[in-house]
mmCIF file of C-alpha atoms and ligand atoms in Angstrom:
data_model
loop_
_atom_site.group_PDB
_atom_site.id
_atom_site.type_symbol
_atom_site.label_atom_id
_atom_site.label_comp_id
_atom_site.label_asym_id
_atom_site.label_seq_id
_atom_site.Cartn_x
_atom_site.Cartn_y
_atom_site.Cartn_z
ATOM 1 C CA MET Y 1 19.854 -9.397 3.643
ATOM 2 C CA ALA Y 2 16.423 -10.101 2.787
ATOM 3 C CA LEU Y 3 17.024 -7.818 -0.586
ATOM 4 C CA ASN Y 4 19.945 -9.707 -1.814
ATOM 5 C CA SER Y 5 18.522 -13.431 -1.800
ATOM 6 C CA ARG Y 6 16.599 -14.735 -4.624
ATOM 7 C CA LEU Y 7 14.356 -16.059 -2.841
ATOM 8 C CA ASN Y 8 13.069 -12.677 -1.109
ATOM 9 C CA MET Y 9 9.456 -13.155 0.307
ATOM 10 C CA ALA Y 10 9.859 -10.582 2.541
ATOM 11 C CA ASP Y 11 8.719 -7.027 1.434
ATOM 12 C CA GLY Y 12 5.700 -5.774 -0.559
ATOM 13 C CA HIS Y 13 7.348 -4.145 -3.574
ATOM 14 C CA ALA Y 14 6.702 -6.136 -7.242
ATOM 15 C CA ARG Y 15 10.041 -8.270 -8.014
ATOM 16 C CA GLN Y 16 8.101 -10.199 -10.343
ATOM 17 C CA ALA Y 17 9.898 -10.768 -14.167
ATOM 18 C CA LEU Y 18 8.366 -8.151 -16.569
ATOM 19 C CA THR Y 19 5.550 -8.967 -18.934
ATOM 20 C CA PRO Y 20 6.203 -9.015 -22.846
ATOM 21 C CA GLY Y 21 4.462 -5.322 -22.937
ATOM 22 C CA GLN Y 22 6.569 -3.986 -20.018
ATOM 23 C CA ALA Y 23 9.820 -5.123 -21.710
ATOM 24 C CA ARG Y 24 8.626 -2.986 -24.714
ATOM 25 C CA ILE Y 25 8.462 -0.220 -22.907
ATOM 26 C CA ILE Y 26 11.670 -0.604 -21.191
ATOM 27 C CA ASP Y 27 13.128 -1.344 -24.216
ATOM 28 C CA ASP Y 28 11.862 1.883 -25.365
ATOM 29 C CA LEU Y 29 13.470 4.264 -22.510
ATOM 30 C CA PRO Y 30 16.210 5.890 -24.991
ATOM 31 C CA ASN Y 31 13.096 7.186 -26.937
ATOM 32 C CA LEU Y 32 11.467 8.093 -23.574
ATOM 33 C CA PHE Y 33 13.877 10.313 -22.403
ATOM 34 C CA ALA Y 34 14.592 12.073 -24.725
ATOM 35 C CA LYS Y 35 10.824 12.981 -25.540
ATOM 36 C CA THR Y 36 10.388 13.492 -21.721
ATOM 37 C CA ALA Y 37 13.449 15.790 -22.040
ATOM 38 C CA ALA Y 38 11.825 17.723 -24.123
ATOM 39 C CA SER Y 39 8.025 17.952 -22.575
ATOM 40 C CA PRO Y 40 7.262 21.013 -20.135
ATOM 41 C CA PRO Y 41 7.720 19.014 -16.626
ATOM 42 C CA GLU Y 42 3.587 20.206 -15.363
ATOM 43 C CA GLU Y 43 2.283 18.814 -18.510
ATOM 44 C CA VAL Y 44 4.639 15.230 -17.935
ATOM 45 C CA GLU Y 45 3.506 15.317 -14.248
ATOM 46 C CA LEU Y 46 -0.530 15.870 -14.902
ATOM 47 C CA ASP Y 47 -0.602 13.628 -17.928
ATOM 48 C CA ALA Y 48 1.016 10.432 -15.544
ATOM 49 C CA CYS Y 49 -0.791 11.359 -12.447
ATOM 50 C CA ARG Y 50 -4.283 11.155 -14.809
ATOM 51 C CA ALA Y 51 -3.047 7.999 -16.250
ATOM 52 C CA TYR Y 52 -2.634 6.238 -13.063
ATOM 53 C CA LEU Y 53 -5.530 7.440 -11.024
ATOM 54 C CA ASP Y 54 -8.143 6.592 -13.871
ATOM 55 C CA LEU Y 55 -6.774 3.593 -14.644
ATOM 56 C CA LEU Y 56 -7.502 2.732 -10.908
ATOM 57 C CA GLY Y 57 -11.006 4.775 -11.292
ATOM 58 C CA GLN Y 58 -9.939 7.629 -9.445
ATOM 59 C CA HIS Y 59 -11.639 9.429 -11.927
ATOM 60 C CA SER Y 60 -12.834 12.787 -9.474
ATOM 61 C CA HIS Y 61 -8.857 13.240 -8.117
ATOM 62 C CA PRO Y 62 -7.904 17.042 -8.581
ATOM 63 C CA GLY Y 63 -4.980 16.406 -10.251
ATOM 64 C CA GLY Y 64 -5.511 20.059 -12.478
ATOM 65 C CA ASP Y 65 -5.621 22.173 -9.191
ATOM 66 C CA GLY Y 66 -2.496 21.082 -7.770
ATOM 67 C CA ARG Y 67 -3.459 19.328 -5.365
ATOM 68 C CA VAL Y 68 -1.688 15.856 -5.880
ATOM 69 C CA LEU Y 69 2.096 16.145 -5.380
ATOM 70 C CA ALA Y 70 4.619 13.587 -6.723
ATOM 71 C CA CYS Y 71 7.197 12.230 -4.589
ATOM 72 C CA TYR Y 72 10.169 9.995 -4.703
ATOM 73 C CA SER Y 73 8.409 7.044 -2.886
ATOM 74 C CA SER Y 74 4.579 6.600 -0.888
ATOM 75 C CA SER Y 75 7.443 7.052 2.686
ATOM 76 C CA VAL Y 76 8.435 10.195 1.639
ATOM 77 C CA ALA Y 77 4.940 11.156 1.002
ATOM 78 C CA MET Y 78 3.842 9.914 4.298
ATOM 79 C CA GLU Y 79 6.639 11.538 6.098
ATOM 80 C CA ILE Y 80 5.631 15.353 4.298
ATOM 81 C CA PHE Y 81 1.778 14.517 5.704
ATOM 82 C CA ALA Y 82 3.436 13.501 8.907
ATOM 83 C CA ARG Y 83 4.873 16.500 9.356
ATOM 84 C CA ALA Y 84 2.209 18.558 8.585
ATOM 85 C CA MET Y 85 0.120 16.560 10.797
ATOM 86 C CA VAL Y 86 2.104 17.055 13.906
ATOM 87 C CA ARG Y 87 1.319 21.107 13.636
ATOM 88 C CA GLU Y 88 -2.536 20.038 14.356
ATOM 89 C CA GLY Y 89 -0.997 17.784 17.193
ATOM 90 C CA GLY Y 90 -2.465 14.494 17.844
ATOM 91 C CA PRO Y 91 -3.071 11.990 18.703
ATOM 92 C CA VAL Y 92 -3.823 10.010 15.308
ATOM 93 C CA ALA Y 93 -5.892 7.259 15.623
ATOM 94 C CA LEU Y 94 -4.369 4.752 13.098
ATOM 95 C CA ILE Y 95 -5.645 1.190 11.565
ATOM 96 C CA HIS Y 96 -4.476 -2.059 13.587
ATOM 97 C CA PRO Y 97 -2.728 -3.924 12.465
ATOM 98 C CA THR Y 98 -0.946 -2.069 9.420
ATOM 99 C CA PHE Y 99 2.269 -1.589 7.779
ATOM 100 C CA ASP Y 100 5.088 -1.329 10.262
ATOM 101 C CA ASN Y 101 6.606 1.834 8.458
ATOM 102 C CA ILE Y 102 3.358 4.258 8.731
ATOM 103 C CA PRO Y 103 3.160 3.494 12.850
ATOM 104 C CA ASP Y 104 7.134 4.472 12.621
ATOM 105 C CA ILE Y 105 6.480 7.565 10.907
ATOM 106 C CA LEU Y 106 4.145 9.130 12.518
ATOM 107 C CA ARG Y 107 5.616 8.643 15.612
ATOM 108 C CA GLY Y 108 9.252 9.607 14.565
ATOM 109 C CA VAL Y 109 7.239 13.350 13.678
ATOM 110 C CA GLY Y 110 6.231 13.454 17.674
ATOM 111 C CA LEU Y 111 2.134 11.854 16.972
ATOM 112 C CA ARG Y 112 0.987 9.560 19.704
ATOM 113 C CA LEU Y 113 -1.591 6.962 18.257
ATOM 114 C CA VAL Y 114 -4.235 5.069 19.632
ATOM 115 C CA PRO Y 115 -4.877 1.561 18.082
ATOM 116 C CA LEU Y 116 -7.609 1.346 14.989
ATOM 117 C CA GLU Y 117 -9.137 -1.912 15.409
ATOM 118 C CA GLU Y 118 -9.639 -3.142 11.472
ATOM 119 C CA ASP Y 119 -12.646 -5.168 12.281
ATOM 120 C CA ARG Y 120 -14.567 -2.572 14.523
ATOM 121 C CA LEU Y 121 -13.666 -0.083 11.429
ATOM 122 C CA HIS Y 122 -15.800 -2.744 9.406
ATOM 123 C CA GLU Y 123 -18.077 -2.978 11.354
ATOM 124 C CA GLY Y 124 -19.583 0.425 11.155
ATOM 125 C CA ASP Y 125 -19.838 4.135 12.676
ATOM 126 C CA LEU Y 126 -16.426 4.733 14.799
ATOM 127 C CA ASP Y 127 -17.034 5.548 18.392
ATOM 128 C CA PRO Y 128 -18.136 9.270 19.073
ATOM 129 C CA ASP Y 129 -15.736 9.514 22.052
ATOM 130 C CA LEU Y 130 -12.507 8.384 19.888
ATOM 131 C CA LEU Y 131 -13.318 10.915 16.893
ATOM 132 C CA ASN Y 132 -13.859 13.229 20.104
ATOM 133 C CA SER Y 133 -10.736 12.800 21.126
ATOM 134 C CA VAL Y 134 -8.469 12.406 18.193
ATOM 135 C CA ARG Y 135 -7.372 14.605 15.038
ATOM 136 C CA CYS Y 136 -6.533 12.422 12.319
ATOM 137 C CA VAL Y 137 -8.139 8.923 11.802
ATOM 138 C CA PHE Y 138 -5.880 7.249 9.178
ATOM 139 C CA VAL Y 139 -6.396 3.794 6.975
ATOM 140 C CA THR Y 140 -4.957 1.689 5.159
ATOM 141 C CA THR Y 141 -6.914 0.460 2.150
ATOM 142 C CA PRO Y 142 -6.466 -2.065 0.879
ATOM 143 C CA ASN Y 143 -4.784 -2.846 3.913
ATOM 144 C CA ASN Y 144 -1.534 -4.541 4.228
ATOM 145 C CA PRO Y 145 -1.462 -7.032 5.550
ATOM 146 C CA THR Y 146 -5.057 -8.341 5.618
ATOM 147 C CA GLY Y 147 -5.783 -6.854 2.027
ATOM 148 C CA ARG Y 148 -9.109 -6.160 3.217
ATOM 149 C CA VAL Y 149 -11.213 -2.825 1.638
ATOM 150 C CA LEU Y 150 -13.055 -0.212 3.200
ATOM 151 C CA THR Y 151 -16.375 -0.189 1.563
ATOM 152 C CA GLU Y 152 -17.630 3.014 -0.561
ATOM 153 C CA GLU Y 153 -20.624 2.846 1.845
ATOM 154 C CA ARG Y 154 -18.346 2.424 4.498
ATOM 155 C CA LEU Y 155 -16.113 5.223 3.355
ATOM 156 C CA ARG Y 156 -18.753 7.136 2.343
ATOM 157 C CA ALA Y 157 -20.216 6.970 6.555
ATOM 158 C CA LEU Y 158 -16.169 7.648 7.884
ATOM 159 C CA ALA Y 159 -16.087 10.681 5.676
ATOM 160 C CA ALA Y 160 -18.946 12.055 7.426
ATOM 161 C CA GLN Y 161 -18.080 11.268 10.559
ATOM 162 C CA CYS Y 162 -14.909 13.132 10.142
ATOM 163 C CA ALA Y 163 -16.542 16.043 8.952
ATOM 164 C CA ARG Y 164 -18.767 16.629 11.460
ATOM 165 C CA HIS Y 165 -15.528 16.030 14.066
ATOM 166 C CA ASN Y 166 -13.516 18.093 12.194
ATOM 167 C CA VAL Y 167 -10.792 15.119 12.229
ATOM 168 C CA VAL Y 168 -8.741 14.609 9.173
ATOM 169 C CA LEU Y 169 -9.063 11.311 7.551
ATOM 170 C CA ALA Y 170 -6.152 10.225 5.790
ATOM 171 C CA LEU Y 171 -5.891 7.004 3.633
ATOM 172 C CA ASP Y 172 -3.099 5.027 2.174
ATOM 173 C CA THR Y 173 -4.345 2.773 -1.280
ATOM 174 C CA SER Y 174 -0.778 1.952 -2.096
ATOM 175 C CA PHE Y 175 -2.627 -1.596 -2.767
ATOM 176 C CA ARG Y 176 -5.182 -0.500 -4.494
ATOM 177 C CA GLY Y 177 -4.024 -1.719 -8.322
ATOM 178 C CA PHE Y 178 -4.528 -5.199 -6.870
ATOM 179 C CA ASP Y 179 -8.229 -5.379 -5.978
ATOM 180 C CA PRO Y 180 -10.637 -3.858 -8.159
ATOM 181 C CA ARG Y 181 -13.059 -3.539 -4.410
ATOM 182 C CA GLY Y 182 -10.958 -0.056 -3.913
ATOM 183 C CA HIS Y 183 -11.369 1.127 -7.347
ATOM 184 C CA TYR Y 184 -14.499 3.449 -6.871
ATOM 185 C CA ASP Y 185 -13.913 7.050 -6.690
ATOM 186 C CA HIS Y 186 -12.740 7.749 -3.469
ATOM 187 C CA TYR Y 187 -11.811 11.101 -4.800
ATOM 188 C CA ARG Y 188 -15.781 11.900 -5.447
ATOM 189 C CA VAL Y 189 -16.926 10.324 -2.290
ATOM 190 C CA LEU Y 190 -14.369 12.984 -0.323
ATOM 191 C CA GLU Y 191 -15.242 15.619 -2.257
ATOM 192 C CA ASP Y 192 -18.852 15.661 -1.145
ATOM 193 C CA SER Y 193 -18.357 15.063 2.096
ATOM 194 C CA GLY Y 194 -16.953 18.015 3.105
ATOM 195 C CA CYS Y 195 -14.151 16.299 5.123
ATOM 196 C CA ARG Y 196 -10.494 17.000 5.268
ATOM 197 C CA TRP Y 197 -8.986 14.629 3.476
ATOM 198 C CA VAL Y 198 -5.425 12.629 2.564
ATOM 199 C CA VAL Y 199 -4.540 10.301 0.384
ATOM 200 C CA ILE Y 200 -1.289 8.919 -0.437
ATOM 201 C CA GLU Y 201 -1.519 6.900 -3.763
ATOM 202 C CA ASP Y 202 1.597 4.790 -4.636
ATOM 203 C CA THR Y 203 2.889 2.839 -7.916
ATOM 204 C CA GLY Y 204 5.124 1.592 -6.534
ATOM 205 C CA LYS Y 205 3.774 -2.260 -5.322
ATOM 206 C CA LEU Y 206 1.960 -2.861 -8.843
ATOM 207 C CA TRP Y 207 5.477 -2.689 -11.486
ATOM 208 C CA PRO Y 208 8.751 -4.320 -11.405
ATOM 209 C CA THR Y 209 10.383 -1.355 -12.192
ATOM 210 C CA LEU Y 210 13.840 -1.318 -9.736
ATOM 211 C CA GLU Y 211 12.017 1.177 -7.632
ATOM 212 C CA LEU Y 212 11.500 3.605 -9.884
ATOM 213 C CA LYS Y 213 8.461 4.886 -8.955
ATOM 214 C CA ILE Y 214 6.205 7.413 -7.599
ATOM 215 C CA GLY Y 215 4.278 8.527 -4.421
ATOM 216 C CA TRP Y 216 1.349 10.783 -5.056
ATOM 217 C CA LEU Y 217 0.192 13.031 -1.912
ATOM 218 C CA VAL Y 218 -3.040 14.278 -2.672
ATOM 219 C CA PHE Y 219 -5.075 16.371 -0.546
ATOM 220 C CA SER Y 220 -8.278 18.527 0.462
ATOM 221 C CA ALA Y 221 -8.966 21.833 -0.500
ATOM 222 C CA GLU Y 222 -9.467 23.434 2.968
ATOM 223 C CA LEU Y 223 -7.041 20.964 4.916
ATOM 224 C CA GLY Y 224 -5.246 23.472 6.567
ATOM 225 C CA LEU Y 225 -2.508 21.960 6.825
ATOM 226 C CA PRO Y 226 1.056 23.411 5.473
ATOM 227 C CA ILE Y 227 1.528 20.493 3.018
ATOM 228 C CA PRO Y 228 2.513 22.537 -0.080
ATOM 229 C CA LYS Y 229 5.560 24.159 2.059
ATOM 230 C CA ILE Y 230 6.482 21.030 3.900
ATOM 231 C CA TYR Y 231 7.215 19.409 0.292
ATOM 232 C CA SER Y 232 8.651 22.243 -0.900
ATOM 233 C CA ASP Y 233 11.026 22.209 1.523
ATOM 234 C CA ILE Y 234 11.676 18.375 1.229
ATOM 235 C CA LEU Y 235 11.626 18.162 -3.204
ATOM 236 C CA LEU Y 236 11.793 20.138 -6.385
ATOM 237 C CA GLY Y 237 9.505 17.184 -7.681
ATOM 238 C CA ALA Y 238 9.933 13.868 -9.000
ATOM 239 C CA SER Y 239 11.716 12.345 -11.466
ATOM 240 C CA PRO Y 240 9.774 13.327 -15.154
ATOM 241 C CA LEU Y 241 11.179 10.232 -16.549
ATOM 242 C CA VAL Y 242 9.849 8.037 -13.782
ATOM 243 C CA LEU Y 243 6.674 9.904 -14.261
ATOM 244 C CA ALA Y 244 6.838 9.037 -18.125
ATOM 245 C CA LEU Y 245 7.387 5.730 -17.416
ATOM 246 C CA VAL Y 246 4.319 5.480 -14.537
ATOM 247 C CA GLN Y 247 2.238 6.700 -17.636
ATOM 248 C CA ARG Y 248 3.433 4.241 -20.038
ATOM 249 C CA PHE Y 249 3.225 1.284 -17.561
ATOM 250 C CA ALA Y 250 -0.847 2.419 -16.637
ATOM 251 C CA GLU Y 251 -1.582 2.691 -20.157
ATOM 252 C CA ASP Y 252 -0.334 -1.142 -20.155
ATOM 253 C CA ALA Y 253 -1.922 -1.998 -17.353
ATOM 254 C CA ALA Y 254 -5.174 -0.199 -19.174
ATOM 255 C CA ASP Y 255 -4.632 -2.206 -22.245
ATOM 256 C CA GLY Y 256 -5.106 -5.628 -20.460
ATOM 257 C CA GLY Y 257 -2.007 -5.440 -17.982
ATOM 258 C CA LEU Y 258 -3.645 -5.381 -15.584
ATOM 259 C CA ALA Y 259 -6.047 -7.838 -15.652
ATOM 260 C CA ASP Y 260 -3.158 -9.903 -16.161
ATOM 261 C CA LEU Y 261 -1.587 -8.975 -13.281
ATOM 262 C CA HIS Y 262 -4.190 -9.989 -11.178
ATOM 263 C CA ARG Y 263 -4.471 -13.419 -12.805
ATOM 264 C CA PHE Y 264 -0.903 -13.157 -11.883
ATOM 265 C CA ILE Y 265 -1.417 -12.762 -8.136
ATOM 266 C CA ALA Y 266 -4.654 -14.660 -8.079
ATOM 267 C CA GLY Y 267 -2.306 -17.979 -9.584
ATOM 268 C CA ASN Y 268 0.382 -17.310 -7.045
ATOM 269 C CA ARG Y 269 -1.849 -17.455 -4.205
ATOM 270 C CA ALA Y 270 -3.666 -20.133 -5.160
ATOM 271 C CA HIS Y 271 0.019 -22.002 -5.277
ATOM 272 C CA VAL Y 272 0.882 -21.206 -1.937
ATOM 273 C CA ARG Y 273 -1.868 -22.235 -0.002
ATOM 274 C CA GLN Y 274 -2.640 -25.388 -2.309
ATOM 275 C CA GLU Y 275 1.367 -25.968 -0.800
ATOM 276 C CA LEU Y 276 0.882 -25.329 2.418
ATOM 277 C CA SER Y 277 -2.571 -26.255 3.237
ATOM 278 C CA HIS Y 278 -2.663 -29.676 4.054
ATOM 279 C CA LEU Y 279 -0.314 -28.928 6.811
ATOM 280 C CA PRO Y 280 -1.653 -29.486 10.397
ATOM 281 C CA GLY Y 281 -2.716 -26.236 11.908
ATOM 282 C CA VAL Y 282 -1.725 -24.152 9.123
ATOM 283 C CA GLY Y 283 -4.328 -21.778 7.810
ATOM 284 C CA PHE Y 284 -4.568 -18.598 5.667
ATOM 285 C CA PRO Y 285 -6.660 -16.062 7.841
ATOM 286 C CA ASP Y 286 -6.983 -13.555 4.366
ATOM 287 C CA LEU Y 287 -9.545 -15.591 2.670
ATOM 288 C CA ASP Y 288 -10.761 -12.868 0.710
ATOM 289 C CA SER Y 289 -7.747 -10.694 0.090
ATOM 290 C CA ARG Y 290 -6.055 -9.691 -3.553
ATOM 291 C CA ALA Y 291 -3.427 -8.534 -2.217
ATOM 292 C CA SER Y 292 0.171 -8.625 -3.326
ATOM 293 C CA VAL Y 293 0.880 -10.405 -0.276
ATOM 294 C CA GLU Y 294 -0.306 -13.275 2.080
ATOM 295 C CA ARG Y 295 -0.563 -14.419 5.866
ATOM 296 C CA VAL Y 296 0.086 -17.751 6.253
ATOM 297 C CA HIS Y 297 -1.390 -18.791 10.257
ATOM 298 C CA VAL Y 298 1.493 -21.232 11.437
ATOM 299 C CA GLY Y 299 -0.251 -22.764 14.115
ATOM 300 C CA ASP Y 300 1.314 -23.410 17.822
ATOM 301 C CA ARG Y 301 4.901 -23.054 16.294
ATOM 302 C CA SER Y 302 6.423 -19.984 16.969
ATOM 303 C CA ALA Y 303 6.633 -17.430 13.450
ATOM 304 C CA LEU Y 304 9.932 -16.517 14.202
ATOM 305 C CA ASP Y 305 11.304 -19.786 14.818
ATOM 306 C CA VAL Y 306 9.552 -20.661 11.471
ATOM 307 C CA TRP Y 307 11.500 -17.424 10.120
ATOM 308 C CA SER Y 308 14.775 -17.914 11.484
ATOM 309 C CA ALA Y 309 14.719 -21.896 9.867
ATOM 310 C CA LEU Y 310 13.978 -20.393 6.702
ATOM 311 C CA SER Y 311 16.873 -16.889 6.951
ATOM 312 C CA ASP Y 312 19.291 -19.946 7.397
ATOM 313 C CA GLN Y 313 18.278 -21.772 4.042
ATOM 314 C CA ASN Y 314 18.229 -18.026 2.976
ATOM 315 C CA VAL Y 315 14.604 -17.601 2.154
ATOM 316 C CA TYR Y 316 13.031 -14.552 3.772
ATOM 317 C CA VAL Y 317 9.472 -14.004 4.391
ATOM 318 C CA LEU Y 318 7.983 -11.692 6.680
ATOM 319 C CA PRO Y 319 7.223 -12.812 10.974
ATOM 320 C CA CYS Y 320 3.825 -10.860 11.406
ATOM 321 C CA GLN Y 321 4.385 -8.926 14.704
ATOM 322 C CA LYS Y 322 5.759 -5.776 13.410
ATOM 323 C CA PHE Y 323 2.315 -4.923 11.354
ATOM 324 C CA HIS Y 324 0.216 -5.769 15.116
ATOM 325 C CA TRP Y 325 2.064 -2.320 15.986
ATOM 326 C CA ALA Y 326 0.005 -1.506 19.586
ATOM 327 C CA ASN Y 327 0.220 -5.673 20.593
ATOM 328 C CA PRO Y 328 2.945 -7.714 18.535
ATOM 329 C CA ALA Y 329 2.292 -10.426 20.222
ATOM 330 C CA GLU Y 330 -0.939 -10.729 18.104
ATOM 331 C CA GLY Y 331 1.076 -11.623 15.177
ATOM 332 C CA ASP Y 332 3.533 -14.377 17.179
ATOM 333 C CA SER Y 333 1.750 -17.443 15.039
ATOM 334 C CA MET Y 334 1.856 -14.877 11.265
ATOM 335 C CA LEU Y 335 3.865 -15.273 8.701
ATOM 336 C CA ARG Y 336 3.527 -12.814 5.483
ATOM 337 C CA ILE Y 337 4.650 -14.144 2.244
ATOM 338 C CA ALA Y 338 5.107 -11.264 -1.131
ATOM 339 C CA LEU Y 339 3.238 -13.121 -4.237
ATOM 340 C CA ALA Y 340 4.786 -10.212 -6.061
ATOM 341 C CA ARG Y 341 7.196 -12.656 -7.076
ATOM 342 C CA SER Y 342 8.192 -14.644 -10.030
ATOM 343 C CA ALA Y 343 6.879 -18.608 -10.403
ATOM 344 C CA GLY Y 344 9.703 -19.850 -9.748
ATOM 345 C CA PRO Y 345 11.213 -18.311 -6.760
ATOM 346 C CA LEU Y 346 8.051 -18.286 -5.475
ATOM 347 C CA SER Y 347 7.459 -21.856 -5.418
ATOM 348 C CA GLU Y 348 11.439 -22.767 -4.285
ATOM 349 C CA ALA Y 349 10.762 -20.605 -1.041
ATOM 350 C CA THR Y 350 6.669 -22.034 -0.611
ATOM 351 C CA ARG Y 351 8.616 -25.242 -0.751
ATOM 352 C CA ALA Y 352 11.257 -24.775 1.422
ATOM 353 C CA LEU Y 353 8.528 -23.466 3.916
ATOM 354 C CA ARG Y 354 6.402 -26.122 3.693
ATOM 355 C CA HIS Y 355 8.879 -28.453 5.047
ATOM 356 C CA VAL Y 356 10.094 -26.223 8.101
ATOM 357 C CA LEU Y 357 6.512 -25.961 8.534
ATOM 358 C CA ALA Y 358 6.398 -29.914 8.539
ATOM 359 C CA ALA Y 359 9.228 -30.458 10.881
ATOM 360 C CA THR Y 360 8.425 -28.492 13.560
HETATM 361 C C1 PLP S 1 0.816 0.535 3.002
HETATM 362 C C2 PLP S 1 2.101 0.886 2.923
HETATM 363 N N1 PLP S 1 2.298 1.906 2.724
HETATM 364 C C3 PLP S 1 3.601 2.437 2.099
HETATM 365 C C4 PLP S 1 4.164 1.839 2.354
HETATM 366 C C5 PLP S 1 5.732 2.385 1.562
HETATM 367 O O1 PLP S 1 6.334 2.032 -0.038
HETATM 368 P P1 PLP S 1 7.698 2.091 0.220
HETATM 369 O O2 PLP S 1 8.519 1.480 0.544
HETATM 370 O O3 PLP S 1 8.040 2.156 -1.706
HETATM 371 O O4 PLP S 1 8.358 4.116 0.750
HETATM 372 C C6 PLP S 1 4.530 0.610 2.066
HETATM 373 C C7 PLP S 1 5.495 -0.790 1.738
HETATM 374 O O5 PLP S 1 5.416 -1.965 1.925
HETATM 375 C C8 PLP S 1 3.202 -0.280 2.656
HETATM 376 O O6 PLP S 1 2.938 -1.708 2.078
#
């Protein structure tokens, strides 16, 4: 239902209007199709991967070595990783809270999960007993819904710990495009650490391309998991046209589009906070977040009641219980609003939320 509403502020996919630069790329689609059809697919794929990962500072990615596999979406990349990981056995220490389809997919293949509290992850070294008891540490950075980013220093220390304990370090960096603090070269840190690692990259959160997107599954040379085999069990490859489109959008972003997007999201975030902050009990737990989602603490109210009153008006946001996959009650007082939306619908939805909050 949410997907069909003009006031859908629920999912974290990009649904804002195209910028003029992006609209020009879409206008040129017939030419892009013809050019891509005449190019070797391998070249198209490598060019797209370089344009996207270089845009976000990931210069040491192993694209040239065949260790960056293009998938239809990051969930497909995740499913491939999960099916490979299950061969190694579990459990997996998974960041808590995080986007719920990550625990769903990992559990779906039979992996047991152990919550890794986000605060604990950022504080310092992980407990060696935890690392002795798991086969993988899985971190979403920037995290959805909190927007917290793993610093270079913490990534280096975590990768060193994973190397010492022979634990796979897996990262979901789907939201990295929004936050320059996530643009240090993760692949340099990971390659230098000697740990076994996997990264899932995602173009689908940044640009409003109607679900034309790529999830990249990137992995270390000595991973020892059958990722290429499982990838080829599931797909032959992603569409060269989508890859070429991603390359064009990445070039536009490098040419100023990314800075514009950051300003756009910051403006939407400021609007939501300004409209709601005077309401009693309402707060914003992620003051430092630059991700395209914003959590709203609804005070003593029940987030489910607020969600239900909004749904009655065809306005959709997300109650946060499912992000707290190991302890849903922790999300009882929290809603998440998507910010990658055009200003008009976002402000209409925010106004409706303000009225519901004021009345409850
Ligand atoms: C952190 C994270 N990873 C993966 C996904 C899955 O993305 P998709 O639905 O494009 O496969 C999402 C979706 O919102 C997400 O937030």
